[in-house]
Amino acid sequence: MPTPRAILFDPKANPFIHACSRCVRRGWLCGEDPAIIPELRQNYDHRRQWIVDRLALLVEAFAIDVAAYAIMSNHYHLVLYVDVEKAQNWTNDQVLTQYCKVFKGEPLVQSYLNPKLKRTMDSAQINMAISFADVYRQRLMSISWFMRAINEPLARKANNEDKCTGRFWEGRFKAQALLDQQALLTCMAYVDLNPLRAGIAETPENSDYTSIQARVNLELTHSKKTKRSKTAPKTCCYPKLKPFLNSKTRKPKRTECLPFQYKDYLELVDASARMARSDKKFHMNKNLPPIFKRLKLKVDATEWASTMSGRGESLSKKFASAIGKYTDILAFKRRARAQAKAYRNELNPFYDPSPHQQKPPSD
């Protein structure tokens, strides 16, 4: 039986998560179907925009930030950040309002948020409506509820479009905890370079439905040089992305940013993109981008090139439930086992995990 996400992942200890969800049987249900017969080919690229639009809504409602994303033809990747402090600082009214941006909510909650109907409620009904805030708060910082809010509506919408029923997504989504800065940096670059590894894009900025393209386009749109330019990209509905750290960021705001600068990340993605292209040889310059030195990260150039180019094992095969150093992964597993044991004891206080280890009663 799979381990519940609530036990496996602790957002306070490891707030960054890599999540991936695939279409059933890895079918091309969100892109162009590569059927052999041209007349049978279907194009579902508009469904990829559905996911991007849904992300834009969920980021505004949940206490979860998006650091990177890539929407492919038969799966999508997300790098998420669970902001526990943000959710805990919300008032009860804010929690109810945020939750009802995405979900319907209980009838009492709907009446409570309506000023006209709230006047007709007595104190018991108001207290009952406010009591839902604790449950909603936990859901608004849950990766499982975030992924559910993406997958369920899109599956229904796609099935209605195809006039069929059945599964659209392949079981539960896969998730991996990112245990350190190196894991976060690796996973973000790996996600942004997905279209290049698949051979459907030549440069990161031309990779449709990716966070790197969204960041570049937004940067060009807001820059002064391209403000009046006719070649400036049109503004699209991009989800709000977690910002990078910069020199102007004040200390109180640094915890809300990614732990590296945007310029350094672009240099890293650009250098990695050169080896991810299918028409290039498997090679990486011995002089790694300066971001590794600034963050004091020890990275093997050959291993990095193997991962980013797709010629080696993917991150999902190389790592299971966590990405990071060996010692950090061991600590992560120990904590997960301890939480699982506490969870079992909470469900059944009479549960004994090792009855055979008990000493026999003395005479």
mmCIF file of C-alpha atoms in Angstrom:
data_model
loop_
_atom_site.group_PDB
_atom_site.id
_atom_site.type_symbol
_atom_site.label_atom_id
_atom_site.label_comp_id
_atom_site.label_asym_id
_atom_site.label_seq_id
_atom_site.Cartn_x
_atom_site.Cartn_y
_atom_site.Cartn_z
ATOM 1 C CA MET A 1 0.000 0.000 0.000
ATOM 2 C CA PRO A 2 1.484 3.422 -0.930
ATOM 3 C CA THR A 3 2.537 5.679 1.922
ATOM 4 C CA PRO A 4 0.176 8.637 2.452
ATOM 5 C CA ARG A 5 1.653 11.957 1.341
ATOM 6 C CA ALA A 6 0.882 13.520 4.726
ATOM 7 C CA ILE A 7 3.243 11.017 6.365
ATOM 8 C CA LEU A 8 5.955 10.970 3.721
ATOM 9 C CA PHE A 9 6.380 14.721 3.215
ATOM 10 C CA ASP A 10 6.852 17.306 5.945
ATOM 11 C CA PRO A 11 6.509 20.810 4.420
ATOM 12 C CA LYS A 12 8.145 22.415 7.441
ATOM 13 C CA ALA A 13 11.336 20.384 6.970
ATOM 14 C CA ASN A 14 11.308 20.090 3.153
ATOM 15 C CA PRO A 15 9.001 22.671 1.561
ATOM 16 C CA PHE A 16 10.106 22.049 -2.058
ATOM 17 C CA ILE A 17 8.413 19.161 -3.891
ATOM 18 C CA HIS A 18 8.774 17.801 -7.430
ATOM 19 C CA ALA A 19 5.430 16.435 -8.673
ATOM 20 C CA CYS A 20 4.650 14.652 -11.930
ATOM 21 C CA SER A 21 1.398 13.331 -13.378
ATOM 22 C CA ARG A 22 0.998 11.269 -16.566
ATOM 23 C CA CYS A 23 -1.907 10.566 -18.882
ATOM 24 C CA VAL A 24 -3.327 7.049 -18.783
ATOM 25 C CA ARG A 25 -1.209 4.557 -20.772
ATOM 26 C CA ARG A 26 1.019 7.548 -21.553
ATOM 27 C CA GLY A 27 -1.415 8.516 -24.296
ATOM 28 C CA TRP A 28 -0.983 11.781 -26.165
ATOM 29 C CA LEU A 29 -4.085 13.310 -24.587
ATOM 30 C CA CYS A 30 -2.612 16.793 -24.063
ATOM 31 C CA GLY A 31 -0.729 17.288 -27.322
ATOM 32 C CA GLU A 32 -0.551 16.163 -30.929
ATOM 33 C CA ASP A 33 -1.294 12.479 -31.373
ATOM 34 C CA PRO A 34 1.555 10.917 -33.443
ATOM 35 C CA ALA A 35 -0.704 8.427 -35.215
ATOM 36 C CA ILE A 36 0.682 6.678 -38.286
ATOM 37 C CA ILE A 37 -2.410 7.467 -40.351
ATOM 38 C CA PRO A 38 -2.601 11.264 -40.824
ATOM 39 C CA GLU A 39 -6.424 11.241 -40.905
ATOM 40 C CA LEU A 40 -6.525 9.775 -37.381
ATOM 41 C CA ARG A 41 -4.223 12.355 -35.806
ATOM 42 C CA GLN A 42 -5.732 14.618 -33.170
ATOM 43 C CA ASN A 43 -4.281 17.820 -31.728
ATOM 44 C CA TYR A 44 -4.969 18.485 -28.053
ATOM 45 C CA ASP A 45 -2.467 21.290 -27.475
ATOM 46 C CA HIS A 46 -5.229 23.500 -26.106
ATOM 47 C CA ARG A 47 -5.443 21.184 -23.097
ATOM 48 C CA ARG A 48 -1.910 22.152 -22.146
ATOM 49 C CA GLN A 49 -3.143 25.726 -21.878
ATOM 50 C CA TRP A 50 -5.950 24.456 -19.651
ATOM 51 C CA ILE A 51 -3.330 23.255 -17.162
ATOM 52 C CA VAL A 52 -1.458 26.570 -17.304
ATOM 53 C CA ASP A 53 -4.698 28.493 -16.708
ATOM 54 C CA ARG A 54 -5.579 26.200 -13.832
ATOM 55 C CA LEU A 55 -2.153 26.733 -12.281
ATOM 56 C CA ALA A 56 -2.679 30.503 -12.461
ATOM 57 C CA LEU A 57 -5.892 30.122 -10.443
ATOM 58 C CA LEU A 58 -4.542 27.680 -7.867
ATOM 59 C CA VAL A 59 -1.431 29.719 -7.098
ATOM 60 C CA GLU A 60 -3.664 32.638 -6.128
ATOM 61 C CA ALA A 61 -5.756 30.446 -3.812
ATOM 62 C CA PHE A 62 -3.359 27.918 -2.247
ATOM 63 C CA ALA A 63 -0.448 28.576 0.083
ATOM 64 C CA ILE A 64 1.707 26.861 -2.538
ATOM 65 C CA ASP A 65 4.081 28.573 -4.970
ATOM 66 C CA VAL A 66 5.194 27.278 -8.363
ATOM 67 C CA ALA A 67 8.963 27.407 -8.892
ATOM 68 C CA ALA A 68 9.023 25.611 -12.261
ATOM 69 C CA TYR A 69 6.665 23.768 -14.566
ATOM 70 C CA ALA A 70 6.648 21.985 -17.924
ATOM 71 C CA ILE A 71 3.428 20.849 -19.600
ATOM 72 C CA MET A 72 4.199 18.085 -22.093
ATOM 73 C CA SER A 73 1.938 16.152 -24.474
ATOM 74 C CA ASN A 74 1.333 13.203 -22.161
ATOM 75 C CA HIS A 75 2.524 14.376 -18.730
ATOM 76 C CA TYR A 76 3.488 17.457 -16.774
ATOM 77 C CA HIS A 77 6.105 18.373 -14.165
ATOM 78 C CA LEU A 78 5.808 20.852 -11.303
ATOM 79 C CA VAL A 79 8.314 22.129 -8.758
ATOM 80 C CA LEU A 80 6.231 23.389 -5.842
ATOM 81 C CA TYR A 81 6.950 25.246 -2.618
ATOM 82 C CA VAL A 82 4.619 24.793 0.361
ATOM 83 C CA ASP A 83 4.434 28.064 2.308
ATOM 84 C CA VAL A 84 3.339 26.855 5.743
ATOM 85 C CA GLU A 85 3.929 30.237 7.379
ATOM 86 C CA LYS A 86 1.679 31.959 4.849
ATOM 87 C CA ALA A 87 -1.180 29.545 5.531
ATOM 88 C CA GLN A 88 -0.799 29.853 9.284
ATOM 89 C CA ASN A 89 -0.857 33.660 9.120
ATOM 90 C CA TRP A 90 -4.178 33.721 7.270
ATOM 91 C CA THR A 91 -7.194 34.634 9.357
ATOM 92 C CA ASN A 92 -10.188 32.298 9.408
ATOM 93 C CA ASP A 93 -12.092 34.571 7.024
ATOM 94 C CA GLN A 94 -9.138 34.636 4.620
ATOM 95 C CA VAL A 95 -8.899 30.839 4.685
ATOM 96 C CA LEU A 96 -12.590 30.448 3.851
ATOM 97 C CA THR A 97 -12.313 33.008 1.048
ATOM 98 C CA GLN A 98 -9.185 31.415 -0.434
ATOM 99 C CA TYR A 99 -10.704 27.947 -0.343
ATOM 100 C CA CYS A 100 -13.919 29.027 -2.065
ATOM 101 C CA LYS A 101 -11.908 30.486 -4.962
ATOM 102 C CA VAL A 102 -11.342 26.910 -6.117
ATOM 103 C CA PHE A 103 -13.849 24.683 -4.338
ATOM 104 C CA LYS A 104 -17.547 25.081 -3.672
ATOM 105 C CA GLY A 105 -17.297 24.907 0.104
ATOM 106 C CA GLU A 106 -19.969 23.968 2.620
ATOM 107 C CA PRO A 107 -23.395 25.686 2.376
ATOM 108 C CA LEU A 108 -22.819 27.384 5.727
ATOM 109 C CA VAL A 109 -19.470 28.710 4.501
ATOM 110 C CA GLN A 110 -21.066 30.082 1.344
ATOM 111 C CA SER A 111 -23.713 31.843 3.424
ATOM 112 C CA TYR A 112 -21.052 33.193 5.786
ATOM 113 C CA LEU A 113 -19.062 34.719 2.908
ATOM 114 C CA ASN A 114 -22.188 36.355 1.477
ATOM 115 C CA PRO A 115 -22.780 39.655 3.380
ATOM 116 C CA LYS A 116 -26.543 39.529 2.828
ATOM 117 C CA LEU A 117 -26.947 35.916 3.972
ATOM 118 C CA LYS A 118 -24.531 36.360 6.867
ATOM 119 C CA ARG A 119 -26.955 38.785 8.524
ATOM 120 C CA THR A 120 -29.583 36.041 8.737
ATOM 121 C CA MET A 121 -27.229 33.551 10.444
ATOM 122 C CA ASP A 122 -27.262 33.024 14.198
ATOM 123 C CA SER A 123 -24.149 32.674 16.350
ATOM 124 C CA ALA A 124 -24.202 28.850 16.234
ATOM 125 C CA GLN A 125 -24.235 28.825 12.436
ATOM 126 C CA ILE A 126 -21.448 31.409 12.291
ATOM 127 C CA ASN A 127 -19.292 29.380 14.683
ATOM 128 C CA MET A 128 -19.957 26.244 12.651
ATOM 129 C CA ALA A 129 -18.915 28.013 9.438
ATOM 130 C CA ILE A 130 -15.723 29.339 11.043
ATOM 131 C CA SER A 131 -14.892 25.854 12.354
ATOM 132 C CA PHE A 132 -14.291 24.688 8.774
ATOM 133 C CA ALA A 133 -11.294 27.041 8.566
ATOM 134 C CA ASP A 134 -8.972 24.571 10.310
ATOM 135 C CA VAL A 135 -9.774 21.839 7.780
ATOM 136 C CA TYR A 136 -9.530 24.197 4.822
ATOM 137 C CA ARG A 137 -6.208 25.574 6.055
ATOM 138 C CA GLN A 138 -4.646 22.111 5.949
ATOM 139 C CA ARG A 139 -6.012 21.514 2.462
ATOM 140 C CA LEU A 140 -4.671 24.818 1.150
ATOM 141 C CA MET A 141 -1.122 23.743 1.976
ATOM 142 C CA SER A 142 -1.531 20.131 0.844
ATOM 143 C CA ILE A 143 0.247 18.923 -2.294
ATOM 144 C CA SER A 144 -2.384 16.214 -2.736
ATOM 145 C CA TRP A 145 -5.247 18.718 -2.772
ATOM 146 C CA PHE A 146 -3.285 20.973 -5.122
ATOM 147 C CA MET A 147 -2.751 18.158 -7.625
ATOM 148 C CA ARG A 148 -6.334 17.019 -7.204
ATOM 149 C CA ALA A 149 -7.530 20.530 -8.045
ATOM 150 C CA ILE A 150 -5.592 20.282 -11.328
ATOM 151 C CA ASN A 151 -6.291 16.720 -12.396
ATOM 152 C CA GLU A 152 -9.964 16.227 -11.571
ATOM 153 C CA PRO A 153 -11.437 19.255 -13.406
ATOM 154 C CA LEU A 154 -9.181 18.744 -16.418
ATOM 155 C CA ALA A 155 -10.105 15.046 -16.642
ATOM 156 C CA ARG A 156 -13.819 15.871 -16.606
ATOM 157 C CA LYS A 157 -13.360 18.623 -19.170
ATOM 158 C CA ALA A 158 -11.338 16.378 -21.495
ATOM 159 C CA ASN A 159 -13.808 13.492 -21.167
ATOM 160 C CA ASN A 160 -16.691 15.821 -21.997
ATOM 161 C CA GLU A 161 -14.791 17.038 -25.041
ATOM 162 C CA ASP A 162 -14.085 13.469 -26.179
ATOM 163 C CA LYS A 163 -17.615 12.350 -25.217
ATOM 164 C CA CYS A 164 -16.289 9.424 -23.228
ATOM 165 C CA THR A 165 -15.804 8.247 -19.656
ATOM 166 C CA GLY A 166 -12.975 6.614 -17.740
ATOM 167 C CA ARG A 167 -9.565 7.491 -16.388
ATOM 168 C CA PHE A 168 -7.610 10.352 -17.886
ATOM 169 C CA TRP A 169 -4.603 10.343 -15.531
ATOM 170 C CA GLU A 170 -2.401 7.361 -14.732
ATOM 171 C CA GLY A 171 -3.125 6.662 -11.057
ATOM 172 C CA ARG A 172 -1.659 8.812 -8.321
ATOM 173 C CA PHE A 173 0.788 11.545 -9.107
ATOM 174 C CA LYS A 174 4.455 10.953 -8.304
ATOM 175 C CA ALA A 175 6.197 13.238 -5.848
ATOM 176 C CA GLN A 176 9.765 13.710 -4.648
ATOM 177 C CA ALA A 177 11.018 15.894 -1.822
ATOM 178 C CA LEU A 178 13.897 18.229 -2.748
ATOM 179 C CA LEU A 179 16.194 18.109 0.254
ATOM 180 C CA ASP A 180 18.783 20.805 -0.527
ATOM 181 C CA GLN A 181 19.695 23.645 -2.899
ATOM 182 C CA GLN A 182 21.494 21.351 -5.311
ATOM 183 C CA ALA A 183 18.423 19.117 -5.590
ATOM 184 C CA LEU A 184 16.204 22.159 -6.154
ATOM 185 C CA LEU A 185 18.505 23.605 -8.812
ATOM 186 C CA THR A 186 18.860 20.268 -10.584
ATOM 187 C CA CYS A 187 15.138 19.589 -10.602
ATOM 188 C CA MET A 188 14.180 23.073 -11.825
ATOM 189 C CA ALA A 189 16.652 22.892 -14.720
ATOM 190 C CA TYR A 190 15.562 19.329 -15.476
ATOM 191 C CA VAL A 191 11.904 20.409 -15.648
ATOM 192 C CA ASP A 192 12.559 23.493 -17.787
ATOM 193 C CA LEU A 193 14.610 21.472 -20.282
ATOM 194 C CA ASN A 194 11.982 18.764 -20.810
ATOM 195 C CA PRO A 195 10.921 19.993 -24.287
ATOM 196 C CA LEU A 196 14.549 20.119 -25.448
ATOM 197 C CA ARG A 197 15.202 16.543 -24.344
ATOM 198 C CA ALA A 198 12.035 15.477 -26.152
ATOM 199 C CA GLY A 199 13.234 17.198 -29.334
ATOM 200 C CA ILE A 200 10.185 19.481 -29.691
ATOM 201 C CA ALA A 201 12.082 22.726 -28.994
ATOM 202 C CA GLU A 202 15.519 24.066 -29.884
ATOM 203 C CA THR A 203 15.972 26.743 -27.215
ATOM 204 C CA PRO A 204 14.573 27.183 -23.684
ATOM 205 C CA GLU A 205 12.791 30.439 -24.550
ATOM 206 C CA ASN A 206 10.977 28.663 -27.404
ATOM 207 C CA SER A 207 9.810 25.830 -25.153
ATOM 208 C CA ASP A 208 6.048 26.279 -25.022
ATOM 209 C CA TYR A 209 4.166 25.785 -21.765
ATOM 210 C CA THR A 210 7.257 25.959 -19.565
ATOM 211 C CA SER A 211 8.198 28.226 -16.689
ATOM 212 C CA ILE A 212 11.465 29.275 -18.339
ATOM 213 C CA GLN A 213 9.549 30.626 -21.344
ATOM 214 C CA ALA A 214 7.105 32.390 -19.016
ATOM 215 C CA ARG A 215 9.935 34.027 -17.052
ATOM 216 C CA VAL A 216 11.741 35.177 -20.207
ATOM 217 C CA ASN A 217 8.579 36.586 -21.797
ATOM 218 C CA LEU A 218 7.533 38.391 -18.642
ATOM 219 C CA GLU A 219 11.036 39.820 -18.254
ATOM 220 C CA LEU A 220 11.001 41.102 -21.842
ATOM 221 C CA THR A 221 7.508 42.514 -21.438
ATOM 222 C CA HIS A 222 8.383 44.478 -18.313
ATOM 223 C CA SER A 223 11.788 45.689 -19.484
ATOM 224 C CA LYS A 224 12.040 49.322 -20.536
ATOM 225 C CA LYS A 225 13.854 48.535 -23.777
ATOM 226 C CA THR A 226 11.059 46.395 -25.209
ATOM 227 C CA LYS A 227 8.180 48.407 -23.850
ATOM 228 C CA ARG A 228 7.578 50.204 -27.128
ATOM 229 C CA SER A 229 9.022 47.543 -29.360
ATOM 230 C CA LYS A 230 6.754 45.831 -31.866
ATOM 231 C CA THR A 231 8.677 42.586 -31.404
ATOM 232 C CA ALA A 232 7.890 42.377 -27.708
ATOM 233 C CA PRO A 233 6.026 39.151 -26.858
ATOM 234 C CA LYS A 234 2.330 39.305 -26.144
ATOM 235 C CA THR A 235 1.356 38.919 -22.505
ATOM 236 C CA CYS A 236 -0.290 35.557 -21.781
ATOM 237 C CA CYS A 237 -2.009 34.132 -18.771
ATOM 238 C CA TYR A 238 1.039 32.829 -16.929
ATOM 239 C CA PRO A 239 0.822 31.507 -13.372
ATOM 240 C CA LYS A 240 2.570 33.587 -10.746
ATOM 241 C CA LEU A 241 6.018 32.062 -10.285
ATOM 242 C CA LYS A 242 8.188 32.095 -7.192
ATOM 243 C CA PRO A 243 10.671 34.957 -7.683
ATOM 244 C CA PHE A 244 14.437 34.645 -7.754
ATOM 245 C CA LEU A 245 16.751 36.335 -5.312
ATOM 246 C CA ASN A 246 18.351 39.611 -6.421
ATOM 247 C CA SER A 247 20.594 42.281 -4.961
ATOM 248 C CA LYS A 248 17.636 44.573 -4.234
ATOM 249 C CA THR A 249 15.774 41.978 -2.194
ATOM 250 C CA ARG A 250 15.552 42.970 1.449
ATOM 251 C CA LYS A 251 16.385 40.474 4.176
ATOM 252 C CA PRO A 252 12.775 39.967 5.389
ATOM 253 C CA LYS A 253 11.724 39.165 1.804
ATOM 254 C CA ARG A 254 14.576 36.760 1.028
ATOM 255 C CA THR A 255 12.720 33.808 2.516
ATOM 256 C CA GLU A 256 10.006 34.342 -0.117
ATOM 257 C CA CYS A 257 12.509 33.988 -2.997
ATOM 258 C CA LEU A 258 14.392 31.126 -4.568
ATOM 259 C CA PRO A 259 17.906 30.861 -3.078
ATOM 260 C CA PHE A 260 19.715 31.897 -6.289
ATOM 261 C CA GLN A 261 19.655 34.732 -8.788
ATOM 262 C CA TYR A 262 17.713 34.803 -12.048
ATOM 263 C CA LYS A 263 20.759 35.672 -14.179
ATOM 264 C CA ASP A 264 22.773 32.763 -12.795
ATOM 265 C CA TYR A 265 19.898 30.377 -13.375
ATOM 266 C CA LEU A 266 19.508 31.511 -16.987
ATOM 267 C CA GLU A 267 23.217 30.903 -17.605
ATOM 268 C CA LEU A 268 22.889 27.430 -16.129
ATOM 269 C CA VAL A 269 19.822 26.567 -18.222
ATOM 270 C CA ASP A 270 21.481 27.938 -21.358
ATOM 271 C CA ALA A 271 24.628 25.883 -20.761
ATOM 272 C CA SER A 272 22.569 22.771 -20.013
ATOM 273 C CA ALA A 273 20.363 23.333 -23.066
ATOM 274 C CA ARG A 274 23.353 23.011 -25.377
ATOM 275 C CA MET A 275 23.855 19.403 -24.299
ATOM 276 C CA ALA A 276 20.142 18.578 -24.107
ATOM 277 C CA ARG A 277 19.633 19.125 -27.830
ATOM 278 C CA SER A 278 19.407 15.889 -29.766
ATOM 279 C CA ASP A 279 21.656 17.132 -32.590
ATOM 280 C CA LYS A 280 24.567 17.940 -30.263
ATOM 281 C CA LYS A 281 27.224 15.591 -28.984
ATOM 282 C CA PHE A 282 27.233 14.486 -25.369
ATOM 283 C CA HIS A 283 29.586 17.121 -24.012
ATOM 284 C CA MET A 284 29.792 19.779 -21.345
ATOM 285 C CA ASN A 285 32.454 22.353 -20.841
ATOM 286 C CA LYS A 286 34.696 21.651 -17.874
ATOM 287 C CA ASN A 287 34.092 25.236 -16.730
ATOM 288 C CA LEU A 288 30.718 24.889 -15.027
ATOM 289 C CA PRO A 289 28.432 27.950 -14.745
ATOM 290 C CA PRO A 290 29.362 30.277 -11.849
ATOM 291 C CA ILE A 291 26.173 29.519 -9.935
ATOM 292 C CA PHE A 292 27.713 26.332 -8.558
ATOM 293 C CA LYS A 293 30.696 28.187 -7.116
ATOM 294 C CA ARG A 294 28.542 30.907 -5.581
ATOM 295 C CA LEU A 295 26.309 28.366 -3.882
ATOM 296 C CA LYS A 296 29.349 26.247 -2.949
ATOM 297 C CA LEU A 297 27.884 23.165 -4.612
ATOM 298 C CA LYS A 298 30.052 20.225 -5.634
ATOM 299 C CA VAL A 299 28.665 19.087 -8.976
ATOM 300 C CA ASP A 300 30.154 16.495 -11.296
ATOM 301 C CA ALA A 301 30.059 17.859 -14.856
ATOM 302 C CA THR A 302 29.641 14.433 -16.458
ATOM 303 C CA GLU A 303 26.788 13.462 -14.150
ATOM 304 C CA TRP A 304 25.068 16.801 -14.705
ATOM 305 C CA ALA A 305 25.396 16.461 -18.478
ATOM 306 C CA SER A 306 24.036 12.915 -18.360
ATOM 307 C CA THR A 307 20.961 13.993 -16.387
ATOM 308 C CA MET A 308 20.155 17.150 -18.352
ATOM 309 C CA SER A 309 20.653 15.572 -21.771
ATOM 310 C CA GLY A 310 18.427 12.597 -21.016
ATOM 311 C CA ARG A 311 21.139 10.114 -21.961
ATOM 312 C CA GLY A 312 21.355 8.918 -18.376
ATOM 313 C CA GLU A 313 18.697 7.875 -15.900
ATOM 314 C CA SER A 314 15.846 10.289 -15.291
ATOM 315 C CA LEU A 315 15.356 11.845 -11.862
ATOM 316 C CA SER A 316 12.290 9.694 -11.233
ATOM 317 C CA LYS A 317 14.307 6.507 -11.835
ATOM 318 C CA LYS A 318 17.474 7.654 -10.134
ATOM 319 C CA PHE A 319 15.643 8.780 -6.981
ATOM 320 C CA ALA A 320 12.474 7.487 -5.342
ATOM 321 C CA SER A 321 10.658 9.715 -2.864
ATOM 322 C CA ALA A 322 13.440 12.250 -2.269
ATOM 323 C CA ILE A 323 16.252 13.943 -4.212
ATOM 324 C CA GLY A 324 19.405 14.992 -2.407
ATOM 325 C CA LYS A 325 22.593 13.759 -0.815
ATOM 326 C CA TYR A 326 22.811 10.205 0.471
ATOM 327 C CA THR A 327 22.948 11.268 4.120
ATOM 328 C CA ASP A 328 19.969 13.601 3.669
ATOM 329 C CA ILE A 329 17.937 10.847 2.020
ATOM 330 C CA LEU A 330 18.670 8.505 4.933
ATOM 331 C CA ALA A 331 17.521 11.181 7.388
ATOM 332 C CA PHE A 332 14.407 11.736 5.278
ATOM 333 C CA LYS A 333 13.561 8.021 5.389
ATOM 334 C CA ARG A 334 14.125 7.825 9.150
ATOM 335 C CA ARG A 335 11.766 10.743 9.707
ATOM 336 C CA ALA A 336 9.168 9.196 7.383
ATOM 337 C CA ARG A 337 9.332 5.880 9.268
ATOM 338 C CA ALA A 338 8.958 7.674 12.600
ATOM 339 C CA GLN A 339 5.950 9.595 11.312
ATOM 340 C CA ALA A 340 4.393 6.414 9.918
ATOM 341 C CA LYS A 341 4.824 4.685 13.286
ATOM 342 C CA ALA A 342 3.268 7.641 15.111
ATOM 343 C CA TYR A 343 0.418 7.641 12.596
ATOM 344 C CA ARG A 344 -0.294 3.940 13.211
ATOM 345 C CA ASN A 345 -0.208 4.417 16.971
ATOM 346 C CA GLU A 346 -2.603 7.333 16.654
ATOM 347 C CA LEU A 347 -5.070 5.203 14.695
ATOM 348 C CA ASN A 348 -4.710 2.223 17.035
ATOM 349 C CA PRO A 349 -3.210 2.945 20.475
ATOM 350 C CA PHE A 350 -3.030 -0.830 21.158
ATOM 351 C CA TYR A 351 -0.913 -1.491 18.061
ATOM 352 C CA ASP A 352 2.427 -3.170 18.826
ATOM 353 C CA PRO A 353 4.827 -3.119 15.842
ATOM 354 C CA SER A 354 7.084 -5.894 17.208
ATOM 355 C CA PRO A 355 5.268 -8.275 19.562
ATOM 356 C CA HIS A 356 7.887 -11.014 19.021
ATOM 357 C CA GLN A 357 10.515 -8.805 20.653
ATOM 358 C CA GLN A 358 8.658 -8.681 23.960
ATOM 359 C CA LYS A 359 10.322 -10.448 26.843
ATOM 360 C CA PRO A 360 8.513 -13.497 28.220
ATOM 361 C CA PRO A 361 6.847 -12.960 31.590
ATOM 362 C CA SER A 362 8.997 -13.940 34.528
ATOM 363 C CA ASP A 363 7.861 -16.763 36.794
#
